mmCIF file with all atom_site columns, C-alpha atoms in Angstrom:
data_model
loop_
_atom_site.group_PDB
_atom_site.id
_atom_site.type_symbol
_atom_site.label_atom_id
_atom_site.label_alt_id
_atom_site.label_comp_id
_atom_site.label_asym_id
_atom_site.label_entity_id
_atom_site.label_seq_id
_atom_site.pdbx_PDB_ins_code
_atom_site.Cartn_x
_atom_site.Cartn_y
_atom_site.Cartn_z
_atom_site.occupancy
_atom_site.B_iso_or_equiv
_atom_site.pdbx_formal_charge
_atom_site.auth_seq_id
_atom_site.auth_comp_id
_atom_site.auth_asym_id
_atom_site.auth_atom_id
_atom_site.pdbx_PDB_model_num
ATOM 1   C CA . MET Z 1 1   ? 95.405 108.658 89.991  1.00 60.00 ? 1   MET Z CA 1
ATOM 2   C CA . ALA Z 1 2   ? 96.615 111.541 92.158  1.00 68.00 ? 2   ALA Z CA 1
ATOM 3   C CA . GLY Z 1 3   ? 95.969 113.915 89.249  1.00 72.00 ? 3   GLY Z CA 1
ATOM 4   C CA . ARG Z 1 4   ? 92.429 112.634 88.956  1.00 78.00 ? 4   ARG Z CA 1
ATOM 5   C CA . ASN Z 1 5   ? 91.751 113.163 92.701  1.00 79.00 ? 5   ASN Z CA 1
ATOM 6   C CA . ALA Z 1 6   ? 93.151 116.684 92.448  1.00 77.00 ? 6   ALA Z CA 1
ATOM 7   C CA . ARG Z 1 7   ? 90.845 117.393 89.522  1.00 85.00 ? 7   ARG Z CA 1
ATOM 8   C CA . VAL Z 1 8   ? 87.794 116.117 91.479  1.00 86.00 ? 8   VAL Z CA 1
ATOM 9   C CA . PHE Z 1 9   ? 88.857 118.209 94.475  1.00 85.00 ? 9   PHE Z CA 1
ATOM 10  C CA . GLU Z 1 10  ? 89.113 121.303 92.244  1.00 87.00 ? 10  GLU Z CA 1
ATOM 11  C CA . TRP Z 1 11  ? 85.614 120.692 90.887  1.00 89.00 ? 11  TRP Z CA 1
ATOM 12  C CA . LEU Z 1 12  ? 84.187 120.226 94.387  1.00 89.00 ? 12  LEU Z CA 1
ATOM 13  C CA . LEU Z 1 13  ? 85.885 123.384 95.562  1.00 89.00 ? 13  LEU Z CA 1
ATOM 14  C CA . LEU Z 1 14  ? 84.498 125.282 92.537  1.00 90.00 ? 14  LEU Z CA 1
ATOM 15  C CA . ILE Z 1 15  ? 80.975 123.978 93.243  1.00 91.00 ? 15  ILE Z CA 1
ATOM 16  C CA . ILE Z 1 16  ? 81.241 125.024 96.905  1.00 91.00 ? 16  ILE Z CA 1
ATOM 17  C CA . VAL Z 1 17  ? 82.420 128.525 95.956  1.00 90.00 ? 17  VAL Z CA 1
ATOM 18  C CA . ILE Z 1 18  ? 79.587 128.899 93.436  1.00 91.00 ? 18  ILE Z CA 1
ATOM 19  C CA . GLY Z 1 19  ? 77.098 127.650 96.042  1.00 89.00 ? 19  GLY Z CA 1
ATOM 20  C CA . VAL Z 1 20  ? 78.288 130.196 98.599  1.00 89.00 ? 20  VAL Z CA 1
ATOM 21  C CA . ILE Z 1 21  ? 78.019 133.003 96.033  1.00 89.00 ? 21  ILE Z CA 1
ATOM 22  C CA . VAL Z 1 22  ? 74.482 131.907 95.092  1.00 89.00 ? 22  VAL Z CA 1
ATOM 23  C CA . MET Z 1 23  ? 73.421 131.778 98.767  1.00 90.00 ? 23  MET Z CA 1
ATOM 24  C CA . MET Z 1 24  ? 74.787 135.273 99.341  1.00 89.00 ? 24  MET Z CA 1
ATOM 25  C CA . ALA Z 1 25  ? 73.005 136.564 96.229  1.00 86.00 ? 25  ALA Z CA 1
ATOM 26  C CA . VAL Z 1 26  ? 69.690 135.045 97.358  1.00 86.00 ? 26  VAL Z CA 1
ATOM 27  C CA . GLY Z 1 27  ? 70.091 136.726 100.757 1.00 82.00 ? 27  GLY Z CA 1
ATOM 28  C CA . VAL Z 1 28  ? 70.786 140.096 99.166  1.00 83.00 ? 28  VAL Z CA 1
ATOM 29  C CA . TYR Z 1 29  ? 67.849 139.652 96.783  1.00 80.00 ? 29  TYR Z CA 1
ATOM 30  C CA . THR Z 1 30  ? 65.493 138.768 99.653  1.00 76.00 ? 30  THR Z CA 1
ATOM 31  C CA . ARG Z 1 31  ? 66.508 141.875 101.612 1.00 79.00 ? 31  ARG Z CA 1
ATOM 32  C CA . MET Z 1 32  ? 66.150 144.042 98.507  1.00 79.00 ? 32  MET Z CA 1
ATOM 33  C CA . ALA Z 1 33  ? 62.685 142.612 97.780  1.00 74.00 ? 33  ALA Z CA 1
ATOM 34  C CA . ALA Z 1 34  ? 61.589 143.431 101.347 1.00 73.00 ? 34  ALA Z CA 1
ATOM 35  C CA . ASP Z 1 35  ? 62.968 146.964 100.984 1.00 75.00 ? 35  ASP Z CA 1
ATOM 36  C CA . VAL Z 1 36  ? 61.099 147.428 97.704  1.00 76.00 ? 36  VAL Z CA 1
ATOM 37  C CA . GLN Z 1 37  ? 57.848 146.330 99.364  1.00 74.00 ? 37  GLN Z CA 1
ATOM 38  C CA . LYS Z 1 38  ? 58.359 148.815 102.207 1.00 78.00 ? 38  LYS Z CA 1
ATOM 39  C CA . LEU Z 1 39  ? 59.165 151.583 99.752  1.00 82.00 ? 39  LEU Z CA 1
ATOM 40  C CA . SER Z 1 40  ? 56.149 150.727 97.606  1.00 81.00 ? 40  SER Z CA 1
ATOM 41  C CA . PHE Z 1 41  ? 53.900 151.025 100.654 1.00 84.00 ? 41  PHE Z CA 1
ATOM 42  C CA . LYS Z 1 42  ? 55.432 154.331 101.769 1.00 87.00 ? 42  LYS Z CA 1
ATOM 43  C CA . LEU Z 1 43  ? 55.073 155.768 98.272  1.00 88.00 ? 43  LEU Z CA 1
ATOM 44  C CA . ALA Z 1 44  ? 51.408 154.771 98.127  1.00 87.00 ? 44  ALA Z CA 1
ATOM 45  C CA . ALA Z 1 45  ? 50.761 156.479 101.476 1.00 90.00 ? 45  ALA Z CA 1
ATOM 46  C CA . GLN Z 1 46  ? 52.622 159.618 100.346 1.00 91.00 ? 46  GLN Z CA 1
ATOM 47  C CA . ASN Z 1 47  ? 50.803 159.667 97.004  1.00 90.00 ? 47  ASN Z CA 1
ATOM 48  C CA . PHE Z 1 48  ? 47.466 159.304 98.784  1.00 91.00 ? 48  PHE Z CA 1
ATOM 49  C CA . GLU Z 1 49  ? 48.326 162.172 101.137 1.00 92.00 ? 49  GLU Z CA 1
ATOM 50  C CA . THR Z 1 50  ? 49.442 164.326 98.198  1.00 91.00 ? 50  THR Z CA 1
ATOM 51  C CA . ALA Z 1 51  ? 46.205 163.599 96.319  1.00 90.00 ? 51  ALA Z CA 1
ATOM 52  C CA . VAL Z 1 52  ? 44.115 164.482 99.397  1.00 92.00 ? 52  VAL Z CA 1
ATOM 53  C CA . SER Z 1 53  ? 46.016 167.747 99.824  1.00 91.00 ? 53  SER Z CA 1
ATOM 54  C CA . GLY Z 1 54  ? 45.666 168.492 96.112  1.00 89.00 ? 54  GLY Z CA 1
ATOM 55  C CA . VAL Z 1 55  ? 41.900 168.080 96.249  1.00 89.00 ? 55  VAL Z CA 1
ATOM 56  C CA . ARG Z 1 56  ? 41.722 170.339 99.305  1.00 92.00 ? 56  ARG Z CA 1
ATOM 57  C CA . ALA Z 1 57  ? 43.876 172.952 97.563  1.00 90.00 ? 57  ALA Z CA 1
ATOM 58  C CA . GLN Z 1 58  ? 41.553 172.836 94.560  1.00 89.00 ? 58  GLN Z CA 1
ATOM 59  C CA . TRP Z 1 59  ? 38.599 173.322 96.904  1.00 89.00 ? 59  TRP Z CA 1
ATOM 60  C CA . TYR Z 1 60  ? 40.309 176.396 98.442  1.00 89.00 ? 60  TYR Z CA 1
ATOM 61  C CA . VAL Z 1 61  ? 40.804 177.861 94.969  1.00 89.00 ? 61  VAL Z CA 1
ATOM 62  C CA . GLN Z 1 62  ? 37.136 177.247 94.141  1.00 88.00 ? 62  GLN Z CA 1
ATOM 63  C CA . GLN Z 1 63  ? 36.112 178.881 97.438  1.00 87.00 ? 63  GLN Z CA 1
ATOM 64  C CA . SER Z 1 64  ? 38.259 181.944 96.692  1.00 89.00 ? 64  SER Z CA 1
ATOM 65  C CA . GLN Z 1 65  ? 36.492 182.263 93.332  1.00 89.00 ? 65  GLN Z CA 1
ATOM 66  C CA . GLY Z 1 66  ? 33.081 182.254 95.021  1.00 86.00 ? 66  GLY Z CA 1
ATOM 67  C CA . ASN Z 1 67  ? 32.187 178.611 94.355  1.00 82.00 ? 67  ASN Z CA 1
ATOM 68  C CA . VAL Z 1 68  ? 30.923 177.233 97.673  1.00 79.00 ? 68  VAL Z CA 1
ATOM 69  C CA . ASP Z 1 69  ? 30.321 173.751 96.288  1.00 83.00 ? 69  ASP Z CA 1
ATOM 70  C CA . TYR Z 1 70  ? 31.743 170.715 98.107  1.00 85.00 ? 70  TYR Z CA 1
ATOM 71  C CA . THR Z 1 71  ? 32.838 168.914 94.960  1.00 82.00 ? 71  THR Z CA 1
ATOM 72  C CA . VAL Z 1 72  ? 36.137 168.856 93.137  1.00 83.00 ? 72  VAL Z CA 1
ATOM 73  C CA . SER Z 1 73  ? 36.727 167.388 89.712  1.00 79.00 ? 73  SER Z CA 1
ATOM 74  C CA . VAL Z 1 74  ? 40.073 165.658 89.274  1.00 77.00 ? 74  VAL Z CA 1
ATOM 75  C CA . TYR Z 1 75  ? 41.815 164.137 86.259  1.00 69.00 ? 75  TYR Z CA 1
ATOM 76  C CA . GLU Z 1 76  ? 39.885 166.336 83.826  1.00 62.00 ? 76  GLU Z CA 1
ATOM 77  C CA . GLN Z 1 77  ? 42.856 166.601 81.482  1.00 56.00 ? 77  GLN Z CA 1
ATOM 78  C CA . LEU Z 1 78  ? 44.096 163.002 81.631  1.00 53.00 ? 78  LEU Z CA 1
ATOM 79  C CA . PRO Z 1 79  ? 43.121 160.745 78.748  1.00 52.00 ? 79  PRO Z CA 1
ATOM 80  C CA . ILE Z 1 80  ? 41.004 157.665 79.284  1.00 53.00 ? 80  ILE Z CA 1
ATOM 81  C CA . ALA Z 1 81  ? 43.026 154.463 79.384  1.00 53.00 ? 81  ALA Z CA 1
ATOM 82  C CA . PRO Z 1 82  ? 43.427 152.706 76.014  1.00 52.00 ? 82  PRO Z CA 1
ATOM 83  C CA . GLY Z 1 83  ? 40.446 150.548 75.174  1.00 52.00 ? 83  GLY Z CA 1
ATOM 84  C CA . GLU Z 1 84  ? 38.025 152.598 77.308  1.00 53.00 ? 84  GLU Z CA 1
ATOM 85  C CA . GLY Z 1 85  ? 36.931 155.036 74.619  1.00 53.00 ? 85  GLY Z CA 1
ATOM 86  C CA . GLN Z 1 86  ? 37.922 158.562 73.673  1.00 54.00 ? 86  GLN Z CA 1
ATOM 87  C CA . GLY Z 1 87  ? 38.198 161.759 75.667  1.00 53.00 ? 87  GLY Z CA 1
ATOM 88  C CA . THR Z 1 88  ? 39.113 162.372 79.277  1.00 56.00 ? 88  THR Z CA 1
ATOM 89  C CA . ARG Z 1 89  ? 38.303 160.656 82.552  1.00 64.00 ? 89  ARG Z CA 1
ATOM 90  C CA . PRO Z 1 90  ? 37.070 163.274 85.032  1.00 75.00 ? 90  PRO Z CA 1
ATOM 91  C CA . VAL Z 1 91  ? 36.359 162.039 88.555  1.00 81.00 ? 91  VAL Z CA 1
ATOM 92  C CA . THR Z 1 92  ? 34.189 164.065 90.915  1.00 85.00 ? 92  THR Z CA 1
ATOM 93  C CA . VAL Z 1 93  ? 35.302 163.881 94.529  1.00 87.00 ? 93  VAL Z CA 1
ATOM 94  C CA . TYR Z 1 94  ? 32.851 164.931 97.232  1.00 87.00 ? 94  TYR Z CA 1
ATOM 95  C CA . LEU Z 1 95  ? 34.075 166.709 100.344 1.00 88.00 ? 95  LEU Z CA 1
ATOM 96  C CA . ASN Z 1 96  ? 32.942 166.981 103.948 1.00 88.00 ? 96  ASN Z CA 1
ATOM 97  C CA . ARG Z 1 97  ? 32.164 170.355 105.538 1.00 87.00 ? 97  ARG Z CA 1
ATOM 98  C CA . GLN Z 1 98  ? 35.845 170.813 106.452 1.00 88.00 ? 98  GLN Z CA 1
ATOM 99  C CA . GLY Z 1 99  ? 36.806 170.517 102.766 1.00 88.00 ? 99  GLY Z CA 1
ATOM 100 C CA . TRP Z 1 100 ? 38.462 167.086 102.917 1.00 90.00 ? 100 TRP Z CA 1
ATOM 101 C CA . PRO Z 1 101 ? 37.660 164.369 100.352 1.00 90.00 ? 101 PRO Z CA 1
ATOM 102 C CA . VAL Z 1 102 ? 35.340 161.569 101.512 1.00 90.00 ? 102 VAL Z CA 1
ATOM 103 C CA . ASN Z 1 103 ? 33.917 159.743 98.479  1.00 87.00 ? 103 ASN Z CA 1
ATOM 104 C CA . THR Z 1 104 ? 33.011 159.881 94.795  1.00 84.00 ? 104 THR Z CA 1
ATOM 105 C CA . ALA Z 1 105 ? 29.276 159.186 95.268  1.00 84.00 ? 105 ALA Z CA 1
ATOM 106 C CA . SER Z 1 106 ? 27.477 162.310 96.500  1.00 84.00 ? 106 SER Z CA 1
ATOM 107 C CA . THR Z 1 107 ? 27.734 165.382 98.704  1.00 83.00 ? 107 THR Z CA 1
ATOM 108 C CA . ALA Z 1 108 ? 25.011 164.025 100.997 1.00 84.00 ? 108 ALA Z CA 1
ATOM 109 C CA . THR Z 1 109 ? 26.901 160.818 101.807 1.00 83.00 ? 109 THR Z CA 1
ATOM 110 C CA . ALA Z 1 110 ? 30.177 162.750 102.129 1.00 82.00 ? 110 ALA Z CA 1
ATOM 111 C CA . GLN Z 1 111 ? 28.659 165.081 104.717 1.00 83.00 ? 111 GLN Z CA 1
ATOM 112 C CA . ASP Z 1 112 ? 26.420 162.694 106.663 1.00 83.00 ? 112 ASP Z CA 1
ATOM 113 C CA . GLY Z 1 113 ? 29.053 162.142 109.365 1.00 80.00 ? 113 GLY Z CA 1
ATOM 114 C CA . THR Z 1 114 ? 29.472 158.439 108.676 1.00 84.00 ? 114 THR Z CA 1
ATOM 115 C CA . LEU Z 1 115 ? 32.203 156.691 106.764 1.00 88.00 ? 115 LEU Z CA 1
ATOM 116 C CA . GLU Z 1 116 ? 31.554 153.354 105.110 1.00 89.00 ? 116 GLU Z CA 1
ATOM 117 C CA . THR Z 1 117 ? 34.066 150.946 103.603 1.00 90.00 ? 117 THR Z CA 1
ATOM 118 C CA . TRP Z 1 118 ? 32.617 151.467 100.119 1.00 89.00 ? 118 TRP Z CA 1
ATOM 119 C CA . GLU Z 1 119 ? 33.336 155.206 100.444 1.00 90.00 ? 119 GLU Z CA 1
ATOM 120 C CA . CYS Z 1 120 ? 36.959 154.430 101.314 1.00 91.00 ? 120 CYS Z CA 1
ATOM 121 C CA . MET Z 1 121 ? 37.198 152.136 98.282  1.00 89.00 ? 121 MET Z CA 1
ATOM 122 C CA . GLU Z 1 122 ? 35.729 154.806 95.987  1.00 88.00 ? 122 GLU Z CA 1
ATOM 123 C CA . LEU Z 1 123 ? 38.057 157.432 97.390  1.00 90.00 ? 123 LEU Z CA 1
ATOM 124 C CA . TRP Z 1 124 ? 41.083 155.179 96.703  1.00 90.00 ? 124 TRP Z CA 1
ATOM 125 C CA . SER Z 1 125 ? 40.027 154.681 93.094  1.00 85.00 ? 125 SER Z CA 1
ATOM 126 C CA . GLY Z 1 126 ? 39.062 158.323 92.654  1.00 85.00 ? 126 GLY Z CA 1
ATOM 127 C CA . LEU Z 1 127 ? 42.266 159.837 94.007  1.00 86.00 ? 127 LEU Z CA 1
ATOM 128 C CA . PHE Z 1 128 ? 44.706 157.486 92.274  1.00 83.00 ? 128 PHE Z CA 1
ATOM 129 C CA . TYR Z 1 129 ? 44.947 157.488 88.504  1.00 77.00 ? 129 TYR Z CA 1
ATOM 130 C CA . GLY Z 1 130 ? 45.546 153.818 87.712  1.00 75.00 ? 130 GLY Z CA 1
ATOM 131 C CA . ALA Z 1 131 ? 45.048 152.873 91.371  1.00 78.00 ? 131 ALA Z CA 1
ATOM 132 C CA . PRO Z 1 132 ? 46.653 149.721 92.798  1.00 82.00 ? 132 PRO Z CA 1
ATOM 133 C CA . SER Z 1 133 ? 43.995 147.029 93.163  1.00 84.00 ? 133 SER Z CA 1
ATOM 134 C CA . ILE Z 1 134 ? 42.152 146.810 96.470  1.00 86.00 ? 134 ILE Z CA 1
ATOM 135 C CA . ARG Z 1 135 ? 39.588 144.648 98.193  1.00 87.00 ? 135 ARG Z CA 1
ATOM 136 C CA . SER Z 1 136 ? 37.364 145.100 101.197 1.00 86.00 ? 136 SER Z CA 1
ATOM 137 C CA . GLU Z 1 137 ? 38.935 143.893 104.483 1.00 80.00 ? 137 GLU Z CA 1
ATOM 138 C CA . GLY Z 1 138 ? 37.700 140.398 105.257 1.00 73.00 ? 138 GLY Z CA 1
ATOM 139 C CA . GLN Z 1 139 ? 36.694 139.759 101.645 1.00 71.00 ? 139 GLN Z CA 1
ATOM 140 C CA . GLU Z 1 140 ? 38.090 136.622 100.080 1.00 67.00 ? 140 GLU Z CA 1
ATOM 141 C CA . SER Z 1 141 ? 41.298 137.220 98.208  1.00 62.00 ? 141 SER Z CA 1
ATOM 142 C CA . SER Z 1 142 ? 40.476 138.707 94.840  1.00 59.00 ? 142 SER Z CA 1
ATOM 143 C CA . GLY Z 1 143 ? 43.506 137.623 92.879  1.00 69.00 ? 143 GLY Z CA 1
ATOM 144 C CA . ASN Z 1 144 ? 45.833 140.559 92.450  1.00 80.00 ? 144 ASN Z CA 1
ATOM 145 C CA . ALA Z 1 145 ? 44.651 142.888 95.257  1.00 79.00 ? 145 ALA Z CA 1
ATOM 146 C CA . VAL Z 1 146 ? 47.612 144.713 96.786  1.00 82.00 ? 146 VAL Z CA 1
ATOM 147 C CA . TYR Z 1 147 ? 45.669 146.569 99.516  1.00 88.00 ? 147 TYR Z CA 1
ATOM 148 C CA . SER Z 1 148 ? 42.640 145.878 101.660 1.00 89.00 ? 148 SER Z CA 1
ATOM 149 C CA . VAL Z 1 149 ? 40.416 148.670 102.889 1.00 92.00 ? 149 VAL Z CA 1
ATOM 150 C CA . SER Z 1 150 ? 38.115 149.076 105.860 1.00 91.00 ? 150 SER Z CA 1
ATOM 151 C CA . SER Z 1 151 ? 36.335 151.787 107.786 1.00 91.00 ? 151 SER Z CA 1
ATOM 152 C CA . VAL Z 1 152 ? 37.646 152.008 111.365 1.00 91.00 ? 152 VAL Z CA 1
ATOM 153 C CA . VAL Z 1 153 ? 37.491 154.335 114.359 1.00 91.00 ? 153 VAL Z CA 1
ATOM 154 C CA . VAL Z 1 154 ? 40.833 155.935 115.240 1.00 89.00 ? 154 VAL Z CA 1
ATOM 155 C CA . GLU Z 1 155 ? 41.052 158.158 118.317 1.00 85.00 ? 155 GLU Z CA 1
ATOM 156 C CA . GLY Z 1 156 ? 37.293 158.712 118.252 1.00 87.00 ? 156 GLY Z CA 1
ATOM 157 C CA . ASP Z 1 157 ? 37.158 159.668 114.557 1.00 89.00 ? 157 ASP Z CA 1
ATOM 158 C CA . GLN Z 1 158 ? 36.090 157.564 111.627 1.00 91.00 ? 158 GLN Z CA 1
ATOM 159 C CA . ALA Z 1 159 ? 38.919 156.704 109.263 1.00 92.00 ? 159 ALA Z CA 1
ATOM 160 C CA . CYS Z 1 160 ? 39.712 154.746 106.141 1.00 93.00 ? 160 CYS Z CA 1
ATOM 161 C CA . ARG Z 1 161 ? 42.356 152.089 106.766 1.00 93.00 ? 161 ARG Z CA 1
ATOM 162 C CA . TYR Z 1 162 ? 44.408 150.928 103.787 1.00 93.00 ? 162 TYR Z CA 1
ATOM 163 C CA . ARG Z 1 163 ? 46.417 147.808 104.655 1.00 90.00 ? 163 ARG Z CA 1
ATOM 164 C CA . HIS Z 1 164 ? 49.271 146.563 102.487 1.00 88.00 ? 164 HIS Z CA 1
ATOM 165 C CA . LEU Z 1 165 ? 48.648 142.898 101.682 1.00 85.00 ? 165 LEU Z CA 1
ATOM 166 C CA . VAL Z 1 166 ? 52.206 142.201 100.528 1.00 77.00 ? 166 VAL Z CA 1
ATOM 167 C CA . ASP Z 1 167 ? 53.800 142.866 103.886 1.00 58.00 ? 167 ASP Z CA 1
ATOM 168 C CA . GLY Z 1 168 ? 56.148 140.469 105.626 1.00 62.00 ? 168 GLY Z CA 1
ATOM 169 C CA . PRO Z 1 169 ? 56.300 139.839 109.358 1.00 63.00 ? 169 PRO Z CA 1
ATOM 170 C CA . ILE Z 1 170 ? 55.100 143.402 109.992 1.00 70.00 ? 170 ILE Z CA 1
ATOM 171 C CA . ARG Z 1 171 ? 51.591 144.564 109.091 1.00 80.00 ? 171 ARG Z CA 1
ATOM 172 C CA . GLN Z 1 172 ? 51.758 147.929 107.334 1.00 88.00 ? 172 GLN Z CA 1
ATOM 173 C CA . TYR Z 1 173 ? 48.775 150.215 106.924 1.00 91.00 ? 173 TYR Z CA 1
ATOM 174 C CA . PHE Z 1 174 ? 47.879 153.863 106.779 1.00 93.00 ? 174 PHE Z CA 1
ATOM 175 C CA . ASP Z 1 175 ? 44.799 155.613 108.091 1.00 94.00 ? 175 ASP Z CA 1
ATOM 176 C CA . TYR Z 1 176 ? 43.087 158.558 106.456 1.00 94.00 ? 176 TYR Z CA 1
ATOM 177 C CA . LEU Z 1 177 ? 40.947 160.674 108.769 1.00 93.00 ? 177 LEU Z CA 1
ATOM 178 C CA . PRO Z 1 178 ? 38.666 162.852 106.608 1.00 92.00 ? 178 PRO Z CA 1
ATOM 179 C CA . ARG Z 1 179 ? 37.656 165.033 109.533 1.00 89.00 ? 179 ARG Z CA 1
ATOM 180 C CA . HIS Z 1 180 ? 41.223 166.391 109.763 1.00 88.00 ? 180 HIS Z CA 1
ATOM 181 C CA . GLY Z 1 181 ? 42.608 165.315 106.402 1.00 90.00 ? 181 GLY Z CA 1
ATOM 182 C CA . SER Z 1 182 ? 45.471 163.532 108.112 1.00 91.00 ? 182 SER Z CA 1
ATOM 183 C CA . VAL Z 1 183 ? 47.227 160.425 106.813 1.00 92.00 ? 183 VAL Z CA 1
ATOM 184 C CA . THR Z 1 184 ? 49.140 158.399 109.392 1.00 91.00 ? 184 THR Z CA 1
ATOM 185 C CA . VAL Z 1 185 ? 51.411 155.477 108.515 1.00 90.00 ? 185 VAL Z CA 1
ATOM 186 C CA . ASN Z 1 186 ? 51.508 152.598 110.980 1.00 87.00 ? 186 ASN Z CA 1
ATOM 187 C CA . SER Z 1 187 ? 53.080 149.202 111.313 1.00 76.00 ? 187 SER Z CA 1
ATOM 188 C CA . SER Z 1 188 ? 52.498 146.453 113.830 1.00 72.00 ? 188 SER Z CA 1
ATOM 189 C CA . PRO Z 1 189 ? 53.464 142.820 114.286 1.00 64.00 ? 189 PRO Z CA 1
ATOM 190 C CA . LYS Z 1 190 ? 51.012 140.414 112.681 1.00 58.00 ? 190 LYS Z CA 1
#
């Protein structure tokens, strides 16, 4: 009988040890998942800033060649995604008078001094090849949207605000101010 109790005790001890290991693994996984979300957000903000700077650099090159147009064509050499036909997928980005990208609709709306949410949405899709899905701020959840977008006023200037929807207890977003071409990353408690 004593041997049987010892065997039960060994099994209970083994189950407790396994339970502790599983709890520790879940904790590590949860922290890693949060870190991945933060990194994903930071990478999106950096990629957006890089794309904005790339468009401006292209505009400078065009200006130096005598082209005073406020449009830049991006992704001319990238193939169209499978199932969308043949050829390439050029996107025309329209710039304000300072040479910063504003939308993919027209020069007139890019230079009218206003900034609408739809322009911010178009800019997101135009600057990112295979852009993460977005929705307009306040719009009902559209399934797999990872970011919401809105037009806001920051320090007296109109800006596009891209908010990460997968954030935890801290709200993460970045603002793009087309007047200066600046991208600022912010976080605040919910």
